[in-house]
mmCIF file of C-alpha atoms in Angstrom:
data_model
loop_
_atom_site.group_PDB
_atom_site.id
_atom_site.type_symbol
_atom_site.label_atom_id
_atom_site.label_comp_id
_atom_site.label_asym_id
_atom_site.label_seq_id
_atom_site.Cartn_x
_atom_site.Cartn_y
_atom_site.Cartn_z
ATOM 1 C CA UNK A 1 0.000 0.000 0.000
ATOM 2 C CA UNK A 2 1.196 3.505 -0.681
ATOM 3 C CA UNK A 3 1.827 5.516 2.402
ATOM 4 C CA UNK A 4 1.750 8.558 0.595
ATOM 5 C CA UNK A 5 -1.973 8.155 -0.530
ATOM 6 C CA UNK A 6 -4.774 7.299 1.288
ATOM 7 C CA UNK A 7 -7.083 4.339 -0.440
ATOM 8 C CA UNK A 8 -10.747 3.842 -0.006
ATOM 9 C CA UNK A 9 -13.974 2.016 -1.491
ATOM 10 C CA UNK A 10 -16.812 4.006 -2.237
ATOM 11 C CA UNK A 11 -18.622 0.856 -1.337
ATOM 12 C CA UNK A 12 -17.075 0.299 1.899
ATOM 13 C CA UNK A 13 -17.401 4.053 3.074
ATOM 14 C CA UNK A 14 -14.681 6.613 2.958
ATOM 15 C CA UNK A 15 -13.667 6.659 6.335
ATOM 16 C CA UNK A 16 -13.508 10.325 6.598
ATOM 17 C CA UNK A 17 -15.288 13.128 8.889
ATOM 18 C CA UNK A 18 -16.774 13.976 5.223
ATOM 19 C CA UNK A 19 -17.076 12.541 2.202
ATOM 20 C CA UNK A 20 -14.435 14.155 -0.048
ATOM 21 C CA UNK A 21 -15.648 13.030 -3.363
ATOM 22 C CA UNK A 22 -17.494 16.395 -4.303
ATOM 23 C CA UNK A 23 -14.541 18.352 -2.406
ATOM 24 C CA UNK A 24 -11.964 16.433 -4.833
ATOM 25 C CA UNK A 25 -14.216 16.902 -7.837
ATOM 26 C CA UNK A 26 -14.330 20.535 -8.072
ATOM 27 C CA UNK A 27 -14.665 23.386 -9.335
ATOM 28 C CA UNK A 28 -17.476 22.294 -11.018
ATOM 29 C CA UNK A 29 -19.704 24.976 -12.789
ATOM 30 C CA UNK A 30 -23.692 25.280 -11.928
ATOM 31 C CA UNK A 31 -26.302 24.679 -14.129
ATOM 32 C CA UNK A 32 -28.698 26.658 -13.183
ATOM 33 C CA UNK A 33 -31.803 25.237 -14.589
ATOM 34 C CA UNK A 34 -34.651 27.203 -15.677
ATOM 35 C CA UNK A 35 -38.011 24.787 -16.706
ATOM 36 C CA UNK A 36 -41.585 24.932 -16.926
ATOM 37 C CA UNK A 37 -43.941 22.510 -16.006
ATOM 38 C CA UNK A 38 -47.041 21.450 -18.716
ATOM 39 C CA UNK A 39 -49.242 24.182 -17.234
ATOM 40 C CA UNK A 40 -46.674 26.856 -17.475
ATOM 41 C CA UNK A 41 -45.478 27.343 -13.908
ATOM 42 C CA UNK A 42 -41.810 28.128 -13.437
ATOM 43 C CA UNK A 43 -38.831 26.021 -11.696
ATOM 44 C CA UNK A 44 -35.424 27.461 -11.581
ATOM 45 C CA UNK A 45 -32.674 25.248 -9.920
ATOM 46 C CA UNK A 46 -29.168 24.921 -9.569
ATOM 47 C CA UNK A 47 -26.814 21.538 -10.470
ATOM 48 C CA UNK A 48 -23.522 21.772 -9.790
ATOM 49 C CA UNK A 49 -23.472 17.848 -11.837
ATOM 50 C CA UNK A 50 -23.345 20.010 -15.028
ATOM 51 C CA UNK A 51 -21.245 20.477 -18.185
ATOM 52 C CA UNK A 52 -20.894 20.589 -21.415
ATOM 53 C CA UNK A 53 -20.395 16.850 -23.164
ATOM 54 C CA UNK A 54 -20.386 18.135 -27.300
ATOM 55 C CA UNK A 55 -19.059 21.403 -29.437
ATOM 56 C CA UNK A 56 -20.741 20.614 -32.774
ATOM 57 C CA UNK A 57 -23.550 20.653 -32.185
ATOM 58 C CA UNK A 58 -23.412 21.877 -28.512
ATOM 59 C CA UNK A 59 -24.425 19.352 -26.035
ATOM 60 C CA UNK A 60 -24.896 20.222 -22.380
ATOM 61 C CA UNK A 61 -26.904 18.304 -19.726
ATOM 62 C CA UNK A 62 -27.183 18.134 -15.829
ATOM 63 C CA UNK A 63 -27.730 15.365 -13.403
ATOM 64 C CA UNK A 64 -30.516 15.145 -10.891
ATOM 65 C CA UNK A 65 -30.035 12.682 -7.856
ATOM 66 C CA UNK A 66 -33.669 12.080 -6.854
ATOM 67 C CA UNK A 67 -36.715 13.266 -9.319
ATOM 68 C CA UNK A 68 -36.670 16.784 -8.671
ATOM 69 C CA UNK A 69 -39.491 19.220 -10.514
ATOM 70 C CA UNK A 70 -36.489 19.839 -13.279
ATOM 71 C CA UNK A 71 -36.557 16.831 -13.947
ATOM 72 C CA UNK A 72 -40.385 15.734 -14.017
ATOM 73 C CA UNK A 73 -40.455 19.581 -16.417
ATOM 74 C CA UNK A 74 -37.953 18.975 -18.690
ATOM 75 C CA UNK A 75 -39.307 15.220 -19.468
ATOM 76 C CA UNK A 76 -43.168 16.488 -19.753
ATOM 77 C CA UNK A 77 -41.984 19.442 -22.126
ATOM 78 C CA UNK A 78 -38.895 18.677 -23.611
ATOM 79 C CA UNK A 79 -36.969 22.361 -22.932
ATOM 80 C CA UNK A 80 -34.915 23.769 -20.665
ATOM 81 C CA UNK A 81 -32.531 27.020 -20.167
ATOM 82 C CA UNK A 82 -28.975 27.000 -18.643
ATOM 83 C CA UNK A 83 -28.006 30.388 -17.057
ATOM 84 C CA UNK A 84 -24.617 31.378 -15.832
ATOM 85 C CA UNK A 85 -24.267 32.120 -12.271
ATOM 86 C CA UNK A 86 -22.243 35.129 -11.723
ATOM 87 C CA UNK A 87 -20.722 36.358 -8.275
ATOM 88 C CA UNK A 88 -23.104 39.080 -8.707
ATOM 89 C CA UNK A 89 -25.995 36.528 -8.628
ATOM 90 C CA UNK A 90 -24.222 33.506 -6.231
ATOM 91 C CA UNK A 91 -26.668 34.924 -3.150
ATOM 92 C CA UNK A 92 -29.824 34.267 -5.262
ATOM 93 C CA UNK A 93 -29.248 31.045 -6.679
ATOM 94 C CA UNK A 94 -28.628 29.861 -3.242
ATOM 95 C CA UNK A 95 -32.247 30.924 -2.436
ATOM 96 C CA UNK A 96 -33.325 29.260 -5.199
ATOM 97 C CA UNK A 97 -32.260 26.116 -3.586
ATOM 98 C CA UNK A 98 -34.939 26.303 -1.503
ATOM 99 C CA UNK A 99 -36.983 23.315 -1.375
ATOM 100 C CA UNK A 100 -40.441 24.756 -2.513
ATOM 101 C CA UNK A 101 -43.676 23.050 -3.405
ATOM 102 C CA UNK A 102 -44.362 22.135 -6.753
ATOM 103 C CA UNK A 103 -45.787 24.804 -8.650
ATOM 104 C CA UNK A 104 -43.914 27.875 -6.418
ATOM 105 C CA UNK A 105 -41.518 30.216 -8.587
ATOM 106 C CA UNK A 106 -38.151 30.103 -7.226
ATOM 107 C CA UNK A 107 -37.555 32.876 -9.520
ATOM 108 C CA UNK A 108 -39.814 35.452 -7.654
ATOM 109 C CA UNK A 109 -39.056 33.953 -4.305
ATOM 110 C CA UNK A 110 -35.285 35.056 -5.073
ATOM 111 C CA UNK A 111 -36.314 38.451 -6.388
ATOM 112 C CA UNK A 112 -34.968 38.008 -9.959
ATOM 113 C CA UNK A 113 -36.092 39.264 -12.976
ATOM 114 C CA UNK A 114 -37.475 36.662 -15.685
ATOM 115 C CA UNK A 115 -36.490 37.322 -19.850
ATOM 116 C CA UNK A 116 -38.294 35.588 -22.297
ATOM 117 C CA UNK A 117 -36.189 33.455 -24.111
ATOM 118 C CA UNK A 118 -36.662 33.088 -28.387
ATOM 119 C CA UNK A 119 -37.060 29.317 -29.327
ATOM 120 C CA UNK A 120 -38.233 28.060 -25.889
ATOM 121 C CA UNK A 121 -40.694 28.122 -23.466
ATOM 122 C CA UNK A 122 -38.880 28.777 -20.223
ATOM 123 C CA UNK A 123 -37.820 32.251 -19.464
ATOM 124 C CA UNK A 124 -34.114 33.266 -19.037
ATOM 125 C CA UNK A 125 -32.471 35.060 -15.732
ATOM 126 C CA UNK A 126 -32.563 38.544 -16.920
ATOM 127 C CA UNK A 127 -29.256 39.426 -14.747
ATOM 128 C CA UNK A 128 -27.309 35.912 -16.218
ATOM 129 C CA UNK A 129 -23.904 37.352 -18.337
ATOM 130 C CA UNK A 130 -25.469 34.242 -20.781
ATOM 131 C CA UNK A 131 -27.921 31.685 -21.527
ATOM 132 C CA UNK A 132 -28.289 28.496 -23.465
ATOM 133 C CA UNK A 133 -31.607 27.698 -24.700
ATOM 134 C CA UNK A 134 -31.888 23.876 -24.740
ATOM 135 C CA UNK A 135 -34.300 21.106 -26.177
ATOM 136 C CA UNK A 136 -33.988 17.717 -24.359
ATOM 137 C CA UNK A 137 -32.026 14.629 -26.748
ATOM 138 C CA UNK A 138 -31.504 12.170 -23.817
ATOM 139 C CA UNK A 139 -32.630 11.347 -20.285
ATOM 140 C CA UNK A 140 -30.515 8.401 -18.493
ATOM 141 C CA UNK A 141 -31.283 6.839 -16.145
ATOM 142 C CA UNK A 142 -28.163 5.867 -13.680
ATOM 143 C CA UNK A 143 -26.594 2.792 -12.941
ATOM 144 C CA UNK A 144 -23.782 1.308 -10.710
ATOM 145 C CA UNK A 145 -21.903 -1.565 -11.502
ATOM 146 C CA UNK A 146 -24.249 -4.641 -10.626
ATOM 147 C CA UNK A 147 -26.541 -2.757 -13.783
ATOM 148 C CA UNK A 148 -29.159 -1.503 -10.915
ATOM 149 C CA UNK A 149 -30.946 1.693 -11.273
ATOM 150 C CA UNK A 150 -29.863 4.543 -8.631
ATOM 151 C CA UNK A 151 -32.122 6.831 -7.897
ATOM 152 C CA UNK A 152 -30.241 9.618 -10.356
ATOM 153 C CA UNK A 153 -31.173 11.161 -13.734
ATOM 154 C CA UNK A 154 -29.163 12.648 -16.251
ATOM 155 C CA UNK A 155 -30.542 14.929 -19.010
ATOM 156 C CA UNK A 156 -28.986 16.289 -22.248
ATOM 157 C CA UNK A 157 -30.206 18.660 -24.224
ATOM 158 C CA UNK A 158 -28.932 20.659 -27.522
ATOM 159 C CA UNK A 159 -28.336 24.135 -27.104
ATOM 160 C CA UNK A 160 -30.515 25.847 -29.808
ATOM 161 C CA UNK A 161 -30.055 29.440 -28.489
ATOM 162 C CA UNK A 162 -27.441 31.513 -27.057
ATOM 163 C CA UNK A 163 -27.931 34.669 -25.069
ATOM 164 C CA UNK A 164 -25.095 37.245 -24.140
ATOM 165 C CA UNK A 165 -25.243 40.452 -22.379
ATOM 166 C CA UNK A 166 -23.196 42.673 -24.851
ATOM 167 C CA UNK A 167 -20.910 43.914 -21.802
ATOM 168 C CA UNK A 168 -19.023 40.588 -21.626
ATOM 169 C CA UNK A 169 -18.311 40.825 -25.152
ATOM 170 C CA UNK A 170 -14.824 42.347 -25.714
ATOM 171 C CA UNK A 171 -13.735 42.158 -29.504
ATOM 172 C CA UNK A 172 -15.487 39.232 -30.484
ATOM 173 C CA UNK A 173 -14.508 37.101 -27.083
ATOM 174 C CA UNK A 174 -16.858 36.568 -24.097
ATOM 175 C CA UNK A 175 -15.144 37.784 -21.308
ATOM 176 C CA UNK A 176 -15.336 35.003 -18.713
ATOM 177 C CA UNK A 177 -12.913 37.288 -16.116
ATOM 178 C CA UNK A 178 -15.576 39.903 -15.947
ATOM 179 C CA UNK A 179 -18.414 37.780 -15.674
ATOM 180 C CA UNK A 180 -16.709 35.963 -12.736
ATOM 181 C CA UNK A 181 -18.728 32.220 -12.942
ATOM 182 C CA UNK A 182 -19.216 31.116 -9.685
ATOM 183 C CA UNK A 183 -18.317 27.143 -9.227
ATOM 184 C CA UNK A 184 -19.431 24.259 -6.737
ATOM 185 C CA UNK A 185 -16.228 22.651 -4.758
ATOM 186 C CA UNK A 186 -17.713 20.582 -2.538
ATOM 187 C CA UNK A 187 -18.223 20.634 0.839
ATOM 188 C CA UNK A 188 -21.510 22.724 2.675
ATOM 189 C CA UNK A 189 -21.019 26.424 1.407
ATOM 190 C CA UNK A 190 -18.211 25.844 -0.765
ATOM 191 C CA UNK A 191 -18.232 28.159 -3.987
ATOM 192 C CA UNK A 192 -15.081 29.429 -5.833
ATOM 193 C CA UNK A 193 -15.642 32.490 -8.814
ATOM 194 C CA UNK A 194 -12.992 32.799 -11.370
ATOM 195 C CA UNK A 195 -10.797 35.410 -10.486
ATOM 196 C CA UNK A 196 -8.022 34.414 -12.919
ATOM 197 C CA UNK A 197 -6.605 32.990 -16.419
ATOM 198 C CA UNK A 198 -3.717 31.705 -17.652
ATOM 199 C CA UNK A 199 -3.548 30.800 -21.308
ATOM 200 C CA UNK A 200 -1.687 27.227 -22.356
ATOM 201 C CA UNK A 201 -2.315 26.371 -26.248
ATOM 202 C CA UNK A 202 -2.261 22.577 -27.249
ATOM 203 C CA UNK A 203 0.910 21.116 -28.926
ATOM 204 C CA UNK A 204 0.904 20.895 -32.494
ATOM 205 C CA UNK A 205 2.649 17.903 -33.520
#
């Protein structure tokens, strides 16, 4: 065994105070998830199990562990929007974690303003530096290794719209310093914004 690393089983427990897995896995962006429901209601809700999986055509989906209403939305209608979390916005999204009863907008209850989006039926954070406008390709259903089904959902969707605000567009670039993204890393209340770049281009040969 390697003293300088410490082993463990997911299966077997980590052995740990807390459970590092999401600490170790990080930063890891939020998807905050804007839906509506078959009789138009609004759900807006953060994943931090979100990314993008395809360029061309752009592919970006987020995992739900349990059935959540973004879930139950997105399969009844088929469309969902991804807004950006900013630092300017991290305090509201955390209140739109709130666990409310189906049917409540967590949009109003966190004081944002809703924009209608242009080839989709949920609306858009108004205050988001960007938006993707998505229609659902895939839901999966998740697995562990013995093939039985855990009680976790992940959904893909195509991005058919983009939204920008034109102020974090500097010649021709989105600006992702300015817009400062805030990220999930893990443990209760852990958040990280990007506050920095460093540029490293891929070899050529």
């Amino acid at each position: 065994m390697d003293q300088d690393t410490y082993f463990y089983d997911p299966r077997q427990g980590h052995g740990l105070p807390h459970d590092p897995f999401k600490a170790m896995l990080a930063p890891r962006p939020i998807g905050w998830i804007t839906s509506v429901d078959g009789q138009g209601r609004v759900n807006l809700a953060p994943y931090s199990f979100f990314n993008g999986f395809h360029g061309n055509p752009p592919i970006v989906g987020f995992a739900s562990e349990g059935r959540k209403d973004s879930v139950r939305n997105v399969e009844e209608t088929g469309e969902f929007v991804c807004n950006l979390v900013s630092r300017e916005l991290a305090e509201a999204m955390n209140e739109t974690c709130a666990p409310l009863p189906h049917g409540e907008n967590e949009m109003e209850r966190a004081g944002l303003a809703a924009a209608p989006s242009t080839l989709v039926r949920p609306p858009r954070v108004a205050r988001s530096p960007a938006a993707f406008e998505c229609k659902l390709t895939q839901v999966v259903r998740l697995k562990n290794i013995d093939g039985a089904d855990l009680p976790g959902w992940l959904l893909l969707g195509q991005v058919i719209g983009v939204h920008i605000r034109r102020e974090f567009l500097r010649d021709g670039r989105f600006d992702t310093l300015a817009a400062r993204p805030v990220a999930r890393c893990g443990y209760r209340g852990d958040y990280a914004e990007v506050t920095g770049l460093f540029e490293m281009l891929r070899p050529t040969a």
